[in-house]
């Protein structure tokens, strides 16, 4: 089978090569890949940045030569003990080395794919939309809430605004002006640019909840925008930080700051959950959530896709289409 591999850190080392097909171990499912989502996590794993991450992924070179996390496709084979899936089922979820024609995933990290969107596009959901769902939940967003989504044009942000709107929230979305028209289509009340519209961001508040997926606002600035009893959830941000920690430094600080005078600051680490994947399917099938797929690219263009993502050129998600 064809698969993207890398033997050293860096996007330029990615290569499309012939590899032996993986075999599903007990509890695993072998998926014939239709789509593989291109998310920031993959960019971090491929580049080995921030450097602290290499403690887990390999100090000098990546331990896992395969690339890719998000996957959608059809079941090709199941390992011993798998009960939820059968041959040819349409599935999506989190797998290993998904930038390939075949990839394995644990049974519990998969769910039946939504029927109302193309199968390849379902690969935009398993990390980005799942993180958005868990952020909306952590922010305790309910009907009528005033919500600020920072990074609303991104992979997580485009899903977060839709889920917040589905919960009945009034959403102020923050992103670059060139991506504002696409974000306005997602049901938000207003879109403001993070360059030059800060006074409008303040004026539209205070907010019952903030979901921060972009930029590097200090924790004190986030809590300053909150109403009493409000919550700010830090998901991530690429735009600052040291080589060692990248944008993760704020997430490390957040639990220390925690509760600030009746305002909550939460650091989110998303966790793959079949129940949450199934909840996402419900939102998609009811028309409340659509992955914003900027482009579908072939496997061979995986490196270009990661460069596009890092350059800020992508609205929503890129998907590698494999067929
Ligand atoms: N905690 C977790 O479990 C978890 C899970 C998934 C992702 N993440 C992290 O969450 C972050 C977002 O991921 P993503 O996939 O959504 O990334 P993405 O697709 O690249 O989106 C980044 C967003 O940030 C916005 N942005 C850029 N510069 C900004 C600034 N100075 N101020 C405010 N916003 C700015 C971008 O707006 P424009 O493009 O319009 O300029 C875009 O909307 C990443 O750091 C990722 O690693 C964390």
mmCIF file of C-alpha atoms and ligand atoms in Angstrom:
data_model
loop_
_atom_site.group_PDB
_atom_site.id
_atom_site.type_symbol
_atom_site.label_atom_id
_atom_site.label_comp_id
_atom_site.label_asym_id
_atom_site.label_seq_id
_atom_site.Cartn_x
_atom_site.Cartn_y
_atom_site.Cartn_z
ATOM 1 C CA UNK A 1 0.000 0.000 0.000
ATOM 2 C CA UNK A 2 0.987 3.632 -0.465
ATOM 3 C CA UNK A 3 1.738 5.581 2.713
ATOM 4 C CA UNK A 4 3.363 8.832 3.768
ATOM 5 C CA UNK A 5 6.396 8.222 5.996
ATOM 6 C CA UNK A 6 9.139 10.306 7.583
ATOM 7 C CA UNK A 7 12.452 9.302 9.087
ATOM 8 C CA UNK A 8 13.581 12.708 10.359
ATOM 9 C CA UNK A 9 11.704 15.713 11.757
ATOM 10 C CA UNK A 10 10.594 18.277 9.198
ATOM 11 C CA UNK A 11 7.957 18.513 6.504
ATOM 12 C CA UNK A 12 10.529 18.185 3.706
ATOM 13 C CA UNK A 13 11.316 14.641 4.860
ATOM 14 C CA UNK A 14 7.791 13.363 4.106
ATOM 15 C CA UNK A 15 7.746 10.781 1.312
ATOM 16 C CA UNK A 16 5.058 8.707 -0.366
ATOM 17 C CA UNK A 17 6.338 5.136 -0.368
ATOM 18 C CA UNK A 18 5.208 1.507 -0.703
ATOM 19 C CA UNK A 19 4.721 -0.060 2.724
ATOM 20 C CA UNK A 20 3.426 -3.428 3.926
ATOM 21 C CA UNK A 21 -0.254 -3.256 4.908
ATOM 22 C CA UNK A 22 -0.690 -3.024 8.694
ATOM 23 C CA UNK A 23 -2.433 -5.902 10.492
ATOM 24 C CA UNK A 24 -5.131 -5.207 13.082
ATOM 25 C CA UNK A 25 -4.189 -6.465 16.539
ATOM 26 C CA UNK A 26 -6.849 -7.670 19.006
ATOM 27 C CA UNK A 27 -9.361 -4.862 19.554
ATOM 28 C CA UNK A 28 -8.261 -3.005 16.428
ATOM 29 C CA UNK A 29 -9.919 -2.290 13.108
ATOM 30 C CA UNK A 30 -8.164 -2.050 9.741
ATOM 31 C CA UNK A 31 -9.646 0.841 7.753
ATOM 32 C CA UNK A 32 -9.400 1.366 3.991
ATOM 33 C CA UNK A 33 -8.806 5.097 4.146
ATOM 34 C CA UNK A 34 -11.160 7.452 2.271
ATOM 35 C CA UNK A 35 -9.991 10.620 3.991
ATOM 36 C CA UNK A 36 -7.277 11.686 6.424
ATOM 37 C CA UNK A 37 -7.685 15.005 8.228
ATOM 38 C CA UNK A 38 -4.777 17.452 8.315
ATOM 39 C CA UNK A 39 -4.649 18.924 11.786
ATOM 40 C CA UNK A 40 -2.224 20.931 13.887
ATOM 41 C CA UNK A 41 -1.365 17.867 15.956
ATOM 42 C CA UNK A 42 0.060 16.174 12.854
ATOM 43 C CA UNK A 43 2.077 19.301 12.067
ATOM 44 C CA UNK A 44 3.567 19.142 15.591
ATOM 45 C CA UNK A 45 4.394 15.433 15.273
ATOM 46 C CA UNK A 46 5.998 15.859 11.835
ATOM 47 C CA UNK A 47 8.081 18.910 12.765
ATOM 48 C CA UNK A 48 8.914 17.741 16.302
ATOM 49 C CA UNK A 49 7.850 21.144 17.643
ATOM 50 C CA UNK A 50 7.585 22.279 20.341
ATOM 51 C CA UNK A 51 10.755 20.499 21.376
ATOM 52 C CA UNK A 52 9.339 19.252 24.705
ATOM 53 C CA UNK A 53 7.099 16.937 22.692
ATOM 54 C CA UNK A 54 10.153 14.972 21.501
ATOM 55 C CA UNK A 55 10.413 13.418 24.978
ATOM 56 C CA UNK A 56 7.448 11.350 23.870
ATOM 57 C CA UNK A 57 7.948 11.098 20.107
ATOM 58 C CA UNK A 58 11.718 10.535 19.886
ATOM 59 C CA UNK A 59 14.532 12.914 20.858
ATOM 60 C CA UNK A 60 16.519 13.038 17.613
ATOM 61 C CA UNK A 61 14.241 11.317 15.125
ATOM 62 C CA UNK A 62 10.591 10.289 15.159
ATOM 63 C CA UNK A 63 9.965 6.853 16.666
ATOM 64 C CA UNK A 64 6.845 6.356 14.573
ATOM 65 C CA UNK A 65 7.611 6.736 10.871
ATOM 66 C CA UNK A 66 3.918 6.806 9.951
ATOM 67 C CA UNK A 67 1.987 10.092 9.832
ATOM 68 C CA UNK A 68 -1.632 11.077 10.445
ATOM 69 C CA UNK A 69 -4.283 10.805 13.153
ATOM 70 C CA UNK A 70 -7.757 11.565 11.773
ATOM 71 C CA UNK A 71 -9.327 8.976 9.501
ATOM 72 C CA UNK A 72 -12.500 8.026 7.676
ATOM 73 C CA UNK A 73 -13.082 5.029 5.444
ATOM 74 C CA UNK A 74 -14.493 1.530 5.266
ATOM 75 C CA UNK A 75 -13.673 -1.464 7.412
ATOM 76 C CA UNK A 76 -11.256 -3.797 5.616
ATOM 77 C CA UNK A 77 -10.683 -6.268 8.475
ATOM 78 C CA UNK A 78 -11.212 -6.530 12.224
ATOM 79 C CA UNK A 79 -8.921 -7.866 14.919
ATOM 80 C CA UNK A 80 -9.872 -10.471 17.494
ATOM 81 C CA UNK A 81 -12.556 -9.336 19.921
ATOM 82 C CA UNK A 82 -13.928 -6.470 17.805
ATOM 83 C CA UNK A 83 -17.726 -6.489 18.090
ATOM 84 C CA UNK A 84 -18.952 -3.034 16.990
ATOM 85 C CA UNK A 85 -17.797 -3.118 13.368
ATOM 86 C CA UNK A 86 -17.957 -5.461 10.392
ATOM 87 C CA UNK A 87 -16.424 -5.623 6.938
ATOM 88 C CA UNK A 88 -17.362 -2.635 4.714
ATOM 89 C CA UNK A 89 -18.848 -0.517 7.550
ATOM 90 C CA UNK A 90 -18.304 3.228 7.009
ATOM 91 C CA UNK A 91 -16.345 4.563 9.978
ATOM 92 C CA UNK A 92 -14.474 7.638 11.186
ATOM 93 C CA UNK A 93 -12.284 8.375 14.160
ATOM 94 C CA UNK A 94 -8.730 8.484 15.441
ATOM 95 C CA UNK A 95 -6.214 6.024 14.021
ATOM 96 C CA UNK A 96 -2.466 5.489 13.602
ATOM 97 C CA UNK A 97 -0.501 6.522 10.509
ATOM 98 C CA UNK A 98 -3.639 7.516 8.633
ATOM 99 C CA UNK A 99 -1.857 9.264 5.738
ATOM 100 C CA UNK A 100 -2.006 5.933 3.916
ATOM 101 C CA UNK A 101 -4.283 3.686 1.916
ATOM 102 C CA UNK A 102 -4.815 1.448 4.960
ATOM 103 C CA UNK A 103 -4.612 2.351 8.651
ATOM 104 C CA UNK A 104 -5.478 0.734 11.975
ATOM 105 C CA UNK A 105 -7.516 2.219 14.791
ATOM 106 C CA UNK A 106 -8.675 0.944 18.156
ATOM 107 C CA UNK A 107 -12.322 -0.072 18.039
ATOM 108 C CA UNK A 108 -13.148 2.407 20.813
ATOM 109 C CA UNK A 109 -11.688 5.302 18.817
ATOM 110 C CA UNK A 110 -14.089 4.790 15.909
ATOM 111 C CA UNK A 111 -17.779 5.418 15.263
ATOM 112 C CA UNK A 112 -20.100 4.860 12.297
ATOM 113 C CA UNK A 113 -19.508 7.724 9.845
ATOM 114 C CA UNK A 114 -22.275 10.269 9.169
ATOM 115 C CA UNK A 115 -24.239 9.513 5.990
ATOM 116 C CA UNK A 116 -25.077 13.099 5.049
ATOM 117 C CA UNK A 117 -21.548 14.244 4.168
ATOM 118 C CA UNK A 118 -18.963 12.683 1.832
ATOM 119 C CA UNK A 119 -17.061 9.904 3.596
ATOM 120 C CA UNK A 120 -13.677 11.612 3.011
ATOM 121 C CA UNK A 121 -14.958 14.812 4.679
ATOM 122 C CA UNK A 122 -15.792 12.903 7.877
ATOM 123 C CA UNK A 123 -12.011 12.792 8.405
ATOM 124 C CA UNK A 124 -12.146 16.513 9.256
ATOM 125 C CA UNK A 125 -14.073 15.740 12.449
ATOM 126 C CA UNK A 126 -12.327 13.264 14.793
ATOM 127 C CA UNK A 127 -9.788 15.644 16.376
ATOM 128 C CA UNK A 128 -10.989 19.133 15.436
ATOM 129 C CA UNK A 129 -14.749 18.772 15.926
ATOM 130 C CA UNK A 130 -14.299 16.482 18.926
ATOM 131 C CA UNK A 131 -12.040 19.079 20.565
ATOM 132 C CA UNK A 132 -14.624 21.754 19.757
ATOM 133 C CA UNK A 133 -17.402 19.666 21.318
ATOM 134 C CA UNK A 134 -15.374 19.075 24.478
ATOM 135 C CA UNK A 135 -14.459 22.786 24.660
ATOM 136 C CA UNK A 136 -18.108 23.845 24.355
ATOM 137 C CA UNK A 137 -18.951 21.348 27.111
ATOM 138 C CA UNK A 138 -16.102 22.536 29.351
ATOM 139 C CA UNK A 139 -17.229 26.143 28.860
ATOM 140 C CA UNK A 140 -20.744 25.129 29.996
ATOM 141 C CA UNK A 141 -22.342 26.918 27.048
ATOM 142 C CA UNK A 142 -26.127 26.965 27.193
ATOM 143 C CA UNK A 143 -29.090 28.679 25.593
ATOM 144 C CA UNK A 144 -28.689 32.450 25.265
ATOM 145 C CA UNK A 145 -25.035 32.487 26.375
ATOM 146 C CA UNK A 146 -22.786 35.230 25.033
ATOM 147 C CA UNK A 147 -19.793 33.352 23.637
ATOM 148 C CA UNK A 148 -16.462 34.537 22.234
ATOM 149 C CA UNK A 149 -14.590 32.125 19.939
ATOM 150 C CA UNK A 150 -11.001 33.154 19.262
ATOM 151 C CA UNK A 151 -9.626 31.452 16.141
ATOM 152 C CA UNK A 152 -13.097 30.980 14.688
ATOM 153 C CA UNK A 153 -11.828 30.306 11.146
ATOM 154 C CA UNK A 154 -9.627 27.354 12.137
ATOM 155 C CA UNK A 155 -10.082 23.602 12.310
ATOM 156 C CA UNK A 156 -11.339 23.671 15.897
ATOM 157 C CA UNK A 157 -12.917 27.133 15.685
ATOM 158 C CA UNK A 158 -15.211 26.471 12.689
ATOM 159 C CA UNK A 159 -16.669 23.508 14.568
ATOM 160 C CA UNK A 160 -16.797 25.292 17.941
ATOM 161 C CA UNK A 161 -18.879 28.191 16.613
ATOM 162 C CA UNK A 162 -21.383 25.808 14.996
ATOM 163 C CA UNK A 163 -21.762 23.694 18.136
ATOM 164 C CA UNK A 164 -22.135 26.811 20.310
ATOM 165 C CA UNK A 165 -24.807 28.175 17.931
ATOM 166 C CA UNK A 166 -26.546 24.774 18.063
ATOM 167 C CA UNK A 167 -26.614 25.118 21.877
ATOM 168 C CA UNK A 168 -28.454 28.436 21.474
ATOM 169 C CA UNK A 169 -25.488 30.747 22.081
ATOM 170 C CA UNK A 170 -24.910 34.163 20.533
ATOM 171 C CA UNK A 171 -21.393 33.904 19.140
ATOM 172 C CA UNK A 172 -18.808 36.613 18.562
ATOM 173 C CA UNK A 173 -16.194 35.119 16.259
ATOM 174 C CA UNK A 174 -12.612 36.381 16.007
ATOM 175 C CA UNK A 175 -10.406 35.653 12.979
ATOM 176 C CA UNK A 176 -8.767 37.435 10.045
ATOM 177 C CA UNK A 177 -10.996 39.653 7.896
ATOM 178 C CA UNK A 178 -10.307 37.651 4.716
ATOM 179 C CA UNK A 179 -11.906 34.574 6.302
ATOM 180 C CA UNK A 180 -14.836 36.477 7.848
ATOM 181 C CA UNK A 181 -17.376 35.785 5.040
ATOM 182 C CA UNK A 182 -17.003 32.009 5.441
ATOM 183 C CA UNK A 183 -17.281 32.253 9.248
ATOM 184 C CA UNK A 184 -20.407 34.454 9.013
ATOM 185 C CA UNK A 185 -22.096 31.598 7.127
ATOM 186 C CA UNK A 186 -21.751 29.440 10.264
ATOM 187 C CA UNK A 187 -24.493 31.310 12.140
ATOM 188 C CA UNK A 188 -22.365 33.639 14.271
ATOM 189 C CA UNK A 189 -23.666 37.063 15.305
ATOM 190 C CA UNK A 190 -20.553 39.023 14.382
ATOM 191 C CA UNK A 191 -17.009 38.463 13.127
ATOM 192 C CA UNK A 192 -14.170 40.668 14.358
ATOM 193 C CA UNK A 193 -10.540 40.784 13.284
ATOM 194 C CA UNK A 194 -7.876 40.105 15.899
ATOM 195 C CA UNK A 195 -5.831 42.852 14.234
ATOM 196 C CA UNK A 196 -7.380 46.234 14.942
ATOM 197 C CA UNK A 197 -10.839 45.393 16.304
ATOM 198 C CA UNK A 198 -9.937 44.790 19.952
ATOM 199 C CA UNK A 199 -12.221 47.562 21.182
ATOM 200 C CA UNK A 200 -15.143 45.882 19.386
ATOM 201 C CA UNK A 201 -14.193 42.541 21.007
ATOM 202 C CA UNK A 202 -14.358 44.235 24.430
ATOM 203 C CA UNK A 203 -17.542 46.155 23.599
ATOM 204 C CA UNK A 204 -19.404 42.988 22.535
ATOM 205 C CA UNK A 205 -18.685 41.432 25.948
ATOM 206 C CA UNK A 206 -18.670 40.595 28.750
ATOM 207 C CA UNK A 207 -18.911 36.947 27.727
ATOM 208 C CA UNK A 208 -20.385 33.998 29.556
ATOM 209 C CA UNK A 209 -17.854 31.775 27.829
ATOM 210 C CA UNK A 210 -14.670 32.093 25.787
ATOM 211 C CA UNK A 211 -13.145 29.356 23.652
ATOM 212 C CA UNK A 212 -9.581 30.296 22.763
ATOM 213 C CA UNK A 213 -8.023 28.389 19.857
ATOM 214 C CA UNK A 214 -5.852 31.100 18.340
ATOM 215 C CA UNK A 215 -3.449 33.863 19.266
ATOM 216 C CA UNK A 216 -1.741 34.142 22.584
ATOM 217 C CA UNK A 217 -3.837 36.318 24.847
ATOM 218 C CA UNK A 218 -2.610 36.280 28.437
ATOM 219 C CA UNK A 219 -4.862 34.472 30.900
ATOM 220 C CA UNK A 220 -5.606 37.778 32.671
ATOM 221 C CA UNK A 221 -6.929 39.281 29.422
ATOM 222 C CA UNK A 222 -9.221 36.297 28.899
ATOM 223 C CA UNK A 223 -10.663 36.444 32.409
ATOM 224 C CA UNK A 224 -11.027 40.234 32.026
ATOM 225 C CA UNK A 225 -13.445 39.646 29.137
ATOM 226 C CA UNK A 226 -15.620 37.256 31.151
ATOM 227 C CA UNK A 227 -18.873 37.999 32.953
ATOM 228 C CA UNK A 228 -19.124 36.886 36.611
ATOM 229 C CA UNK A 229 -19.540 33.118 36.660
ATOM 230 C CA UNK A 230 -18.146 32.825 33.127
ATOM 231 C CA UNK A 231 -15.585 30.314 31.845
ATOM 232 C CA UNK A 232 -12.642 30.621 29.485
ATOM 233 C CA UNK A 233 -11.370 27.421 27.889
ATOM 234 C CA UNK A 234 -7.858 27.491 26.443
ATOM 235 C CA UNK A 235 -7.608 24.988 23.600
ATOM 236 C CA UNK A 236 -4.369 26.143 22.010
ATOM 237 C CA UNK A 237 -2.594 28.773 19.955
ATOM 238 C CA UNK A 238 0.379 28.700 17.641
ATOM 239 C CA UNK A 239 1.292 32.332 17.499
ATOM 240 C CA UNK A 240 3.871 32.645 20.292
ATOM 241 C CA UNK A 241 5.806 30.808 22.918
ATOM 242 C CA UNK A 242 9.284 29.386 23.227
ATOM 243 C CA UNK A 243 10.844 26.675 21.034
ATOM 244 C CA UNK A 244 10.625 24.331 24.020
ATOM 245 C CA UNK A 245 6.946 24.839 24.888
ATOM 246 C CA UNK A 246 5.407 26.589 21.862
ATOM 247 C CA UNK A 247 1.865 27.790 22.524
ATOM 248 C CA UNK A 248 1.451 25.245 25.335
ATOM 249 C CA UNK A 249 2.831 27.587 27.998
ATOM 250 C CA UNK A 250 -0.589 29.193 28.551
ATOM 251 C CA UNK A 251 -2.189 25.787 28.964
ATOM 252 C CA UNK A 252 0.347 24.942 31.659
ATOM 253 C CA UNK A 253 -0.393 28.184 33.500
ATOM 254 C CA UNK A 254 -4.192 27.951 33.296
ATOM 255 C CA UNK A 255 -4.665 25.257 35.973
ATOM 256 C CA UNK A 256 -2.532 27.340 38.335
ATOM 257 C CA UNK A 257 -4.686 30.413 37.770
ATOM 258 C CA UNK A 258 -7.858 28.271 37.787
ATOM 259 C CA UNK A 259 -10.705 30.084 39.416
ATOM 260 C CA UNK A 260 -10.225 33.836 39.363
ATOM 261 C CA UNK A 261 -12.842 35.644 41.446
ATOM 262 C CA UNK A 262 -15.893 33.721 40.165
ATOM 263 C CA UNK A 263 -14.447 33.365 36.667
ATOM 264 C CA UNK A 264 -13.155 29.954 35.541
ATOM 265 C CA UNK A 265 -10.063 29.376 33.430
ATOM 266 C CA UNK A 266 -9.809 25.874 32.030
ATOM 267 C CA UNK A 267 -7.026 24.217 30.053
ATOM 268 C CA UNK A 268 -8.465 21.656 27.662
ATOM 269 C CA UNK A 269 -6.785 18.417 26.611
ATOM 270 C CA UNK A 270 -9.182 16.634 24.296
ATOM 271 C CA UNK A 271 -9.702 12.897 24.755
ATOM 272 C CA UNK A 272 -10.910 10.567 22.001
ATOM 273 C CA UNK A 273 -14.291 9.149 22.927
ATOM 274 C CA UNK A 274 -16.634 6.977 20.860
ATOM 275 C CA UNK A 275 -19.599 8.549 22.668
ATOM 276 C CA UNK A 276 -18.476 12.026 21.603
ATOM 277 C CA UNK A 277 -17.853 10.882 18.013
ATOM 278 C CA UNK A 278 -21.435 9.570 18.013
ATOM 279 C CA UNK A 279 -22.683 12.910 19.417
ATOM 280 C CA UNK A 280 -20.890 14.659 16.519
ATOM 281 C CA UNK A 281 -22.669 12.361 14.057
ATOM 282 C CA UNK A 282 -25.991 13.430 15.583
ATOM 283 C CA UNK A 283 -25.100 17.095 15.083
ATOM 284 C CA UNK A 284 -24.043 16.456 11.473
ATOM 285 C CA UNK A 285 -27.121 14.397 10.609
ATOM 286 C CA UNK A 286 -29.432 17.046 12.105
ATOM 287 C CA UNK A 287 -27.783 19.692 9.910
ATOM 288 C CA UNK A 288 -26.328 21.626 12.864
ATOM 289 C CA UNK A 289 -22.687 20.838 12.073
ATOM 290 C CA UNK A 290 -20.796 20.699 8.780
ATOM 291 C CA UNK A 291 -17.037 20.339 8.486
ATOM 292 C CA UNK A 292 -15.664 23.325 6.592
ATOM 293 C CA UNK A 293 -13.377 21.587 4.117
ATOM 294 C CA UNK A 294 -11.133 24.126 2.430
ATOM 295 C CA UNK A 295 -9.524 21.661 -0.004
ATOM 296 C CA UNK A 296 -9.282 17.940 -0.662
ATOM 297 C CA UNK A 297 -5.767 16.993 -1.717
ATOM 298 C CA UNK A 298 -4.228 13.668 -2.783
ATOM 299 C CA UNK A 299 -1.920 11.763 -0.398
ATOM 300 C CA UNK A 300 1.126 12.769 -2.411
ATOM 301 C CA UNK A 301 0.502 16.413 -1.439
ATOM 302 C CA UNK A 302 0.604 15.779 2.332
ATOM 303 C CA UNK A 303 3.668 18.001 2.802
ATOM 304 C CA UNK A 304 2.096 20.831 0.857
ATOM 305 C CA UNK A 305 -1.057 20.443 2.974
ATOM 306 C CA UNK A 306 0.919 20.801 6.222
ATOM 307 C CA UNK A 307 2.750 23.841 4.853
ATOM 308 C CA UNK A 308 -0.550 25.428 3.814
ATOM 309 C CA UNK A 309 -1.944 24.840 7.302
ATOM 310 C CA UNK A 310 1.099 26.386 8.972
ATOM 311 C CA UNK A 311 0.995 29.406 6.627
ATOM 312 C CA UNK A 312 -2.522 30.339 7.814
ATOM 313 C CA UNK A 313 -3.979 29.955 4.319
ATOM 314 C CA UNK A 314 -6.574 27.352 5.312
ATOM 315 C CA UNK A 315 -10.153 28.117 6.361
ATOM 316 C CA UNK A 316 -11.520 25.202 8.385
ATOM 317 C CA UNK A 317 -9.783 21.961 7.412
ATOM 318 C CA UNK A 318 -7.773 20.256 4.712
ATOM 319 C CA UNK A 319 -8.491 16.622 3.979
ATOM 320 C CA UNK A 320 -6.269 14.167 2.146
ATOM 321 C CA UNK A 321 -8.575 12.224 -0.134
ATOM 322 C CA UNK A 322 -7.441 8.660 -0.657
ATOM 323 C CA UNK A 323 -9.072 6.680 -3.455
HETATM 324 N N1 LIG B 1 -6.046 21.110 23.616
HETATM 325 C C1 LIG B 1 -6.284 20.183 22.703
HETATM 326 O O1 LIG B 1 -6.633 19.050 23.015
HETATM 327 C C2 LIG B 1 -6.158 20.568 21.249
HETATM 328 C C3 LIG B 1 -6.776 19.793 20.255
HETATM 329 C C4 LIG B 1 -6.686 20.236 18.929
HETATM 330 C C5 LIG B 1 -5.970 21.397 18.622
HETATM 331 N N2 LIG B 1 -5.331 22.071 19.618
HETATM 332 C C6 LIG B 1 -4.596 23.299 19.361
HETATM 333 O O2 LIG B 1 -5.562 24.333 19.148
HETATM 334 C C7 LIG B 1 -5.021 25.315 18.282
HETATM 335 C C8 LIG B 1 -5.981 25.544 17.129
HETATM 336 O O3 LIG B 1 -6.026 24.397 16.317
HETATM 337 P P1 LIG B 1 -6.696 24.484 14.893
HETATM 338 O O4 LIG B 1 -6.575 23.148 14.294
HETATM 339 O O5 LIG B 1 -8.027 25.112 14.973
HETATM 340 O O6 LIG B 1 -5.668 25.500 14.166
HETATM 341 P P2 LIG B 1 -5.879 26.350 12.846
HETATM 342 O O7 LIG B 1 -6.815 25.608 11.950
HETATM 343 O O8 LIG B 1 -4.561 26.704 12.323
HETATM 344 O O9 LIG B 1 -6.626 27.686 13.343
HETATM 345 C C9 LIG B 1 -5.934 28.691 14.035
HETATM 346 C C10 LIG B 1 -6.873 29.886 14.248
HETATM 347 O O10 LIG B 1 -6.177 30.889 14.979
HETATM 348 C C11 LIG B 1 -6.433 32.159 14.372
HETATM 349 N N3 LIG B 1 -5.357 33.096 14.672
HETATM 350 C C12 LIG B 1 -4.154 33.209 14.075
HETATM 351 N N4 LIG B 1 -3.452 34.222 14.629
HETATM 352 C C13 LIG B 1 -4.225 34.741 15.596
HETATM 353 C C14 LIG B 1 -4.078 35.821 16.524
HETATM 354 N N5 LIG B 1 -2.938 36.534 16.598
HETATM 355 N N6 LIG B 1 -5.089 36.085 17.368
HETATM 356 C C15 LIG B 1 -6.251 35.355 17.337
HETATM 357 N N7 LIG B 1 -6.456 34.323 16.477
HETATM 358 C C16 LIG B 1 -5.457 34.030 15.626
HETATM 359 C C17 LIG B 1 -6.547 31.828 12.909
HETATM 360 O O11 LIG B 1 -7.218 32.893 12.241
HETATM 361 P P3 LIG B 1 -6.904 33.261 10.691
HETATM 362 O O12 LIG B 1 -6.507 31.977 10.029
HETATM 363 O O13 LIG B 1 -8.214 33.806 10.212
HETATM 364 O O14 LIG B 1 -5.782 34.239 10.698
HETATM 365 C C18 LIG B 1 -7.351 30.531 12.965
HETATM 366 O O15 LIG B 1 -8.736 30.836 13.098
HETATM 367 C C19 LIG B 1 -3.650 24.786 17.841
HETATM 368 O O16 LIG B 1 -2.675 25.374 18.660
HETATM 369 C C20 LIG B 1 -3.734 23.294 18.123
HETATM 370 O O17 LIG B 1 -2.467 22.721 18.353
HETATM 371 C C21 LIG B 1 -5.424 21.688 20.920
#
